[in-house]
Amino acid sequence: MKKTTGLNREITSKWRPATQAVRGGTWRSEHGETSEALFLTSGYTYDDAETVAARFAGEQQGMTYSRLQNPTVAMVEERIALMEGAEACRMQATGMAAMTTALLCQLSQGDHVVAARAAFGSCRWLTDSLLPRWGITTTTIDARDNDAWKAAIQPNTKVFFFETPANPTMDIVDMAYVCGLAKEHGITTVVDNAFATSVLQRPMDFGADVVAYSATKLMDGQGRVLAGAVCGSEKWINDVLLPFQRNTGPNCSPFNAWVVHKGLETLELRAMRQSENALAVGKFLEGRVPKMLHPGLASHPQHNLAMSQMKACGPIFSFVLDGGRKQAMSLLNALELVDISNNIGDSRSLCCHPASTTHYSVSAEQREIMGVEEGMLRINIGLEDPQDLIEDLDQALRKVGL
Ligand SMILES: *Cc1c(COP(=O)(O)O)cnc(C)c1O
């Protein structure tokens, strides 16, 4: 198979992101297809026994088994890495497979992790339940507070783990400071960049070592498949991540990878338009609800930091109603256009009540410390006309007395 671009990172890495998004990681077969081929195959065949032996010995490039490599998956990995400004990337079955792999591949019994307390529910389960069970201690902190990161460092701290913006409180982490601090102490920084993606924010530009993704969200962007990705240096991916991934098998299916590949081509257009729409809807809601958590609005306490790290605010924000869970659920039930759904990054507008869904598995006490209030709703703004969304929210707010 002819790798029209894959072989030459010297050229593709100089392309601007919009070009990388549609042409990076394209390996054309002898058929010259325009759209990248979907290789739904688990195994490979060889012309002779020496070829397969050479591939297993690492002396010859080529596919051997789809848990180790697959052309469709490899194409997407190349595209994601280019867009991220990373040397290498490996796709995973889901975002949680990506987070689990990114952490477990480098941690051992006796290590310590500092993690942001505001995080996706399953990420909190990793740091609160799974890691401690395996003798890895964790400290969760208010990640907005630079001093808290410094104070939490122990001699055995191996990893800093955070999201920015965080799900669902929209906490922003000062990446230049936190990644710099980590570097000083030989700590590896793992950033969950699901809310922004590389088109809105590139954590490695601020010193992050590893960027992990739920590709289910904005990368697919149309609510079709589960997928994940981990980006890092070539050395880290080869020496640290791959031994874990190849032997434990959290791989992304070629079909899901192919869907994400197509999603990447329109990622920037969608992320920018959805951010614009989210700003318009946020400005409307700001006058109507008691509390907004929207990094694109000047009222967000970390607005300036967010905008210094992000190209646009992203499609997701949260707001809090005074009437607790009852009023929040009534508002959800009154929506006619916006769907009740706990997914995000979709081209459709979706709204959910985090305390009873995405953060149900986090204890009520921890939710309170994290700031996941009972009256909080999180909304993903899609590609609809924002005026239709505003009108829908307006009628729903009136039904709940706001
Ligand atoms: C959704 C999400 C995940 C998990 O991704 P899946 O693809 O659902 O496994 C992890 N982190 C963040 C911030 C998310 O929003």
XYZ file of C-alpha atoms and ligand atoms in Angstrom:
417
model
C 0.000 0.000 0.000
C 1.272 3.423 -0.932
C 1.428 5.769 2.040
C 0.899 9.028 0.171
C 1.489 11.147 3.219
C 2.131 8.753 6.044
C 5.743 8.162 5.189
C 6.688 11.776 5.162
C 6.071 13.455 8.476
C 8.542 16.137 7.468
C 6.014 17.447 4.962
C 2.755 16.739 6.804
C 3.958 18.226 10.076
C 4.491 21.567 8.304
C 0.917 21.698 7.024
C -1.495 23.942 8.825
C -4.085 22.195 11.016
C -6.964 22.501 8.517
C -4.883 20.706 5.890
C -3.746 18.071 8.399
C -7.383 17.459 9.360
C -8.380 16.404 5.832
C -5.102 15.061 4.421
C -2.939 13.960 7.346
C -2.783 10.208 7.860
C -3.997 9.243 4.381
C -2.481 5.995 3.164
C -3.810 5.249 -0.296
C -4.014 1.698 -1.552
C -3.256 0.668 -5.137
C -6.864 1.571 -5.979
C -6.236 5.263 -5.407
C -9.401 5.752 -3.330
C -10.182 9.363 -2.338
C -11.684 8.538 1.049
C -9.506 6.408 3.318
C -10.240 2.679 3.093
C -11.807 0.753 5.937
C -9.714 -2.323 6.709
C -12.037 -4.545 8.710
C -9.575 -7.335 9.287
C -8.191 -8.976 12.389
C -5.243 -10.723 10.733
C -2.828 -10.468 7.794
C -1.250 -12.904 5.353
C 2.320 -13.057 4.066
C 3.980 -14.119 0.834
C 6.551 -16.137 2.734
C 7.510 -17.246 6.215
C 10.592 -15.012 6.306
C 8.446 -11.880 5.904
C 6.308 -12.587 8.936
C 9.386 -13.529 10.967
C 11.036 -10.227 10.012
C 7.923 -8.303 11.035
C 7.714 -10.014 14.406
C 11.415 -9.337 14.922
C 10.808 -5.650 14.212
C 13.181 -5.765 11.237
C 10.510 -5.022 8.681
C 7.528 -2.673 8.847
C 4.110 -4.136 8.243
C 0.946 -5.448 9.831
C 0.855 -8.670 11.813
C -2.332 -8.671 13.890
C -4.929 -5.963 14.508
C -4.370 -5.842 18.268
C -0.872 -4.628 17.334
C -1.542 -2.607 14.164
C -4.348 -1.994 11.679
C -4.042 0.309 8.643
C -7.317 2.168 9.261
C -6.526 2.718 12.923
C -2.940 3.741 12.102
C -4.176 6.368 9.638
C -6.378 7.988 12.278
C -3.568 7.844 14.828
C -1.325 9.688 12.415
C -3.961 12.366 11.768
C -4.711 12.885 15.472
C -0.994 13.132 16.300
C -0.404 15.717 13.560
C -3.326 17.859 14.698
C -2.224 17.590 18.328
C 1.395 18.502 17.590
C 2.344 15.155 19.169
C 4.995 12.750 17.933
C 2.734 9.733 18.280
C -0.790 8.596 19.096
C -2.534 5.286 19.793
C -6.274 4.874 19.568
C -8.266 3.123 22.276
C -11.697 1.503 22.407
C -13.277 4.323 24.438
C -12.324 7.471 26.263
C -12.213 5.520 29.517
C -9.962 2.894 27.915
C -7.689 5.802 26.966
C -7.631 7.235 30.516
C -7.119 3.800 32.105
C -4.330 2.915 29.672
C -2.625 6.309 30.005
C -2.494 5.877 33.795
C -1.924 2.153 34.294
C 0.773 1.846 31.625
C 3.094 4.046 33.684
C 2.049 3.497 37.325
C 3.185 0.835 39.770
C 2.431 -0.061 43.354
C 3.826 2.613 45.677
C 3.418 5.483 43.207
C 1.362 8.593 43.932
C -0.963 10.567 41.644
C -2.256 14.116 42.034
C -5.599 14.545 40.281
C -8.133 17.310 39.802
C -11.175 16.762 41.975
C -13.509 18.178 39.301
C -13.503 15.434 36.685
C -15.700 13.075 34.708
C -17.331 10.526 37.052
C -15.443 7.517 35.708
C -12.129 9.388 35.871
C -12.883 10.012 39.548
C -13.581 6.287 39.961
C -10.126 5.526 38.551
C -8.389 7.834 41.009
C -10.686 7.193 44.010
C -11.282 3.440 43.700
C -9.142 1.579 41.175
C -5.677 3.046 41.742
C -5.802 2.794 45.572
C -6.899 -0.852 45.275
C -3.626 -1.511 43.482
C -1.456 0.298 45.994
C -1.247 3.575 44.100
C -2.164 6.492 46.334
C -3.978 9.554 45.031
C -4.593 13.103 46.207
C -7.491 15.027 44.663
C -7.237 18.803 44.739
C -8.956 21.971 43.591
C -7.127 22.085 40.255
C -7.840 25.805 39.792
C -5.463 26.502 42.660
C -1.825 26.482 41.500
C -0.551 26.270 45.084
C -2.644 23.161 45.710
C -0.731 21.315 42.974
C 2.573 22.272 44.543
C 1.467 21.357 48.061
C 0.239 17.911 46.944
C 3.581 16.745 45.526
C 5.197 13.856 47.404
C 8.575 12.206 46.769
C 6.772 9.329 44.968
C 4.429 11.509 42.851
C 4.563 10.127 39.342
C 1.581 11.635 37.523
C -0.548 14.810 37.412
C -3.996 14.087 35.920
C -6.613 16.692 35.020
C -9.235 17.927 32.556
C -9.572 21.526 31.415
C -12.307 22.660 31.094
C -13.475 20.066 33.607
C -16.667 18.048 33.372
C -19.143 19.470 34.419
C -17.999 22.393 36.590
C -15.923 24.028 33.824
C -12.952 24.515 36.158
C -9.923 25.721 34.205
C -6.395 24.520 34.965
C -3.438 26.854 34.362
C -1.624 24.443 32.062
C 1.636 26.398 31.647
C 2.072 26.565 35.431
C 0.980 23.025 36.274
C 2.918 21.366 33.430
C 5.994 23.473 34.296
C 5.770 22.448 37.941
C 5.454 18.795 36.901
C 8.555 19.052 34.701
C 10.584 20.517 37.584
C 9.716 17.455 39.677
C 10.012 14.787 36.977
C 6.258 14.186 37.045
C 4.346 13.140 33.911
C 1.302 15.304 33.109
C -1.732 13.554 31.609
C -4.395 15.922 30.267
C -7.910 14.744 29.382
C -8.670 17.152 26.513
C -12.150 15.857 25.594
C -13.953 19.177 26.101
C -11.686 21.133 23.764
C -9.821 18.842 21.321
C -6.715 19.975 19.476
C -8.586 22.518 17.364
C -9.514 24.581 20.431
C -6.584 23.805 22.755
C -3.304 21.920 22.438
C -2.055 21.006 25.922
C 1.379 20.035 24.585
C 1.922 23.657 23.540
C 1.738 24.390 27.301
C 4.120 21.598 28.273
C 1.811 18.588 28.747
C 3.478 15.196 28.271
C 0.449 13.055 27.481
C -2.937 14.074 26.037
C -5.777 11.571 26.365
C -9.130 11.674 24.620
C -12.629 10.485 24.511
C -12.925 10.595 20.690
C -16.584 9.714 21.271
C -17.252 13.374 21.906
C -16.244 16.200 19.539
C -13.950 14.103 17.324
C -16.761 11.849 16.106
C -19.082 14.747 16.776
C -22.198 13.069 15.524
C -22.947 10.674 18.352
C -22.134 7.486 16.441
C -19.208 5.590 17.949
C -17.178 5.153 21.117
C -13.452 5.699 20.721
C -10.443 7.073 22.566
C -6.865 8.158 21.919
C -3.616 8.749 23.799
C -0.918 11.080 22.422
C 2.653 11.430 23.612
C 6.272 11.441 22.521
C 7.410 8.623 20.259
C 9.587 7.300 23.065
C 6.831 7.358 25.686
C 4.330 5.711 23.357
C 6.785 2.994 22.301
C 8.439 2.298 25.648
C 5.650 2.962 28.144
C 2.225 2.807 26.493
C 2.669 0.099 23.855
C 3.881 -2.759 26.090
C 0.701 -2.248 28.150
C -1.658 -1.711 25.216
C -0.412 -4.551 23.017
C -0.689 -7.084 25.813
C -3.949 -5.947 27.393
C -5.871 -5.053 24.208
C -7.984 -1.925 24.825
C -7.965 -1.369 21.041
C -10.308 0.698 18.936
C -12.203 -1.217 16.250
C -11.243 -0.220 12.690
C -14.852 0.709 11.967
C -15.028 3.129 14.898
C -11.614 4.521 13.985
C -12.791 5.115 10.422
C -15.853 7.011 11.634
C -13.624 9.195 13.828
C -11.287 9.757 10.852
C -14.187 11.191 8.865
C -15.228 13.249 11.892
C -11.801 14.871 12.118
C -12.238 16.376 8.652
C -15.021 18.638 9.923
C -13.841 18.967 13.541
C -12.645 22.542 13.301
C -15.774 23.764 11.507
C -18.020 22.083 14.047
C -16.042 23.064 17.137
C -15.832 26.709 16.085
C -19.504 26.990 15.077
C -20.677 25.122 18.176
C -18.523 27.448 20.320
C -20.131 30.470 18.638
C -23.578 29.022 19.247
C -22.680 28.188 22.860
C -21.654 31.788 23.393
C -24.948 33.082 21.976
C -27.016 30.701 24.122
C -24.830 31.450 27.156
C -25.401 35.183 26.790
C -29.150 34.575 26.701
C -29.138 32.273 29.732
C -26.904 34.549 31.768
C -29.763 36.953 32.359
C -32.219 34.198 33.250
C -30.521 31.700 35.559
C -28.886 32.403 38.920
C -25.474 30.863 38.182
C -23.544 30.297 34.967
C -20.406 28.175 34.552
C -19.400 29.217 31.043
C -15.711 29.834 30.249
C -16.618 31.985 27.224
C -18.461 34.563 29.340
C -16.608 37.393 31.067
C -18.487 36.477 34.268
C -16.582 33.171 34.535
C -13.905 33.734 37.206
C -11.299 32.063 34.991
C -12.475 33.551 31.687
C -9.141 35.215 30.885
C -7.127 32.087 31.639
C -9.541 29.941 29.603
C -9.324 32.242 26.605
C -5.524 32.427 26.839
C -5.395 28.639 26.473
C -8.338 28.050 24.121
C -9.089 29.345 20.639
C -12.812 29.389 21.477
C -14.919 28.412 24.485
C -16.162 25.039 23.196
C -19.739 23.757 22.944
C -20.263 22.728 26.570
C -21.191 24.753 29.631
C -23.195 24.348 32.831
C -25.644 26.425 34.814
C -27.240 26.078 38.212
C -30.840 26.647 39.270
C -31.790 27.605 42.835
C -34.616 25.051 42.992
C -32.285 22.041 43.246
C -32.800 18.713 41.525
C -36.570 19.163 41.236
C -36.390 22.394 39.277
C -33.467 21.169 37.166
C -35.377 18.033 36.179
C -38.535 20.055 35.488
C -36.548 22.269 33.117
C -35.159 19.197 31.320
C -38.657 17.768 31.003
C -39.957 21.046 29.565
C -37.429 21.153 26.702
C -38.959 20.489 23.290
C -36.000 20.823 20.899
C -32.942 20.215 23.074
C -32.721 16.490 23.908
C -32.251 15.064 27.376
C -28.958 13.216 26.899
C -25.773 12.751 28.892
C -23.565 12.686 25.759
C -21.541 15.726 24.659
C -19.703 16.956 21.568
C -22.643 15.990 19.365
C -23.915 18.205 16.552
C -27.280 18.135 18.349
C -27.930 20.147 21.480
C -28.120 17.875 24.505
C -28.761 18.653 28.144
C -28.369 16.559 31.295
C -28.454 16.619 35.082
C -24.894 15.540 36.068
C -25.678 14.683 39.725
C -28.096 11.913 38.655
C -26.232 10.759 35.520
C -22.558 11.371 34.633
C -21.662 11.940 38.291
C -24.131 9.497 39.859
C -21.262 7.175 40.831
C -19.509 9.957 42.770
C -20.711 10.163 46.396
C -23.040 13.053 47.313
C -20.347 14.358 49.632
C -17.697 14.338 46.909
C -20.142 15.927 44.464
C -20.613 18.795 46.865
C -16.845 19.262 47.266
C -16.426 19.128 43.458
C -19.171 21.674 42.941
C -21.612 19.346 41.170
C -24.701 20.931 42.680
C -28.155 19.343 42.750
C -29.552 22.197 40.657
C -26.831 21.965 38.003
C -27.535 21.257 34.346
C -24.856 20.701 31.721
C -25.603 21.555 28.124
C -23.848 20.694 24.866
C -24.714 23.221 22.189
C -24.970 21.755 18.700
C -25.122 23.060 15.158
C -28.785 24.091 15.195
C -29.675 27.744 14.688
C -28.944 29.256 18.119
C -32.157 31.292 17.929
C -34.196 28.066 17.919
C -32.269 26.862 20.958
C -32.809 30.164 22.752
C -36.540 30.013 22.041
C -36.719 26.447 23.350
C -34.827 27.321 26.534
C -36.967 30.432 26.938
C -40.248 28.489 26.866
C -38.832 25.805 29.179
C -37.526 28.394 31.686
C -40.929 30.076 31.749
C -42.573 26.731 32.537
C -40.378 26.372 35.629
C -41.006 29.946 36.743
C -37.831 31.611 35.488
C -16.937 11.193 28.075
C -15.692 11.510 28.772
C -14.790 10.494 29.091
C -15.060 9.045 28.796
O -15.149 8.778 27.416
P -15.915 7.510 26.819
O -15.619 7.580 25.361
O -17.367 7.698 27.150
O -15.378 6.306 27.470
C -13.625 10.853 29.752
N -13.357 12.138 30.071
C -14.207 13.139 29.764
C -13.870 14.538 30.142
C -15.400 12.865 29.115
O -16.249 13.847 28.824
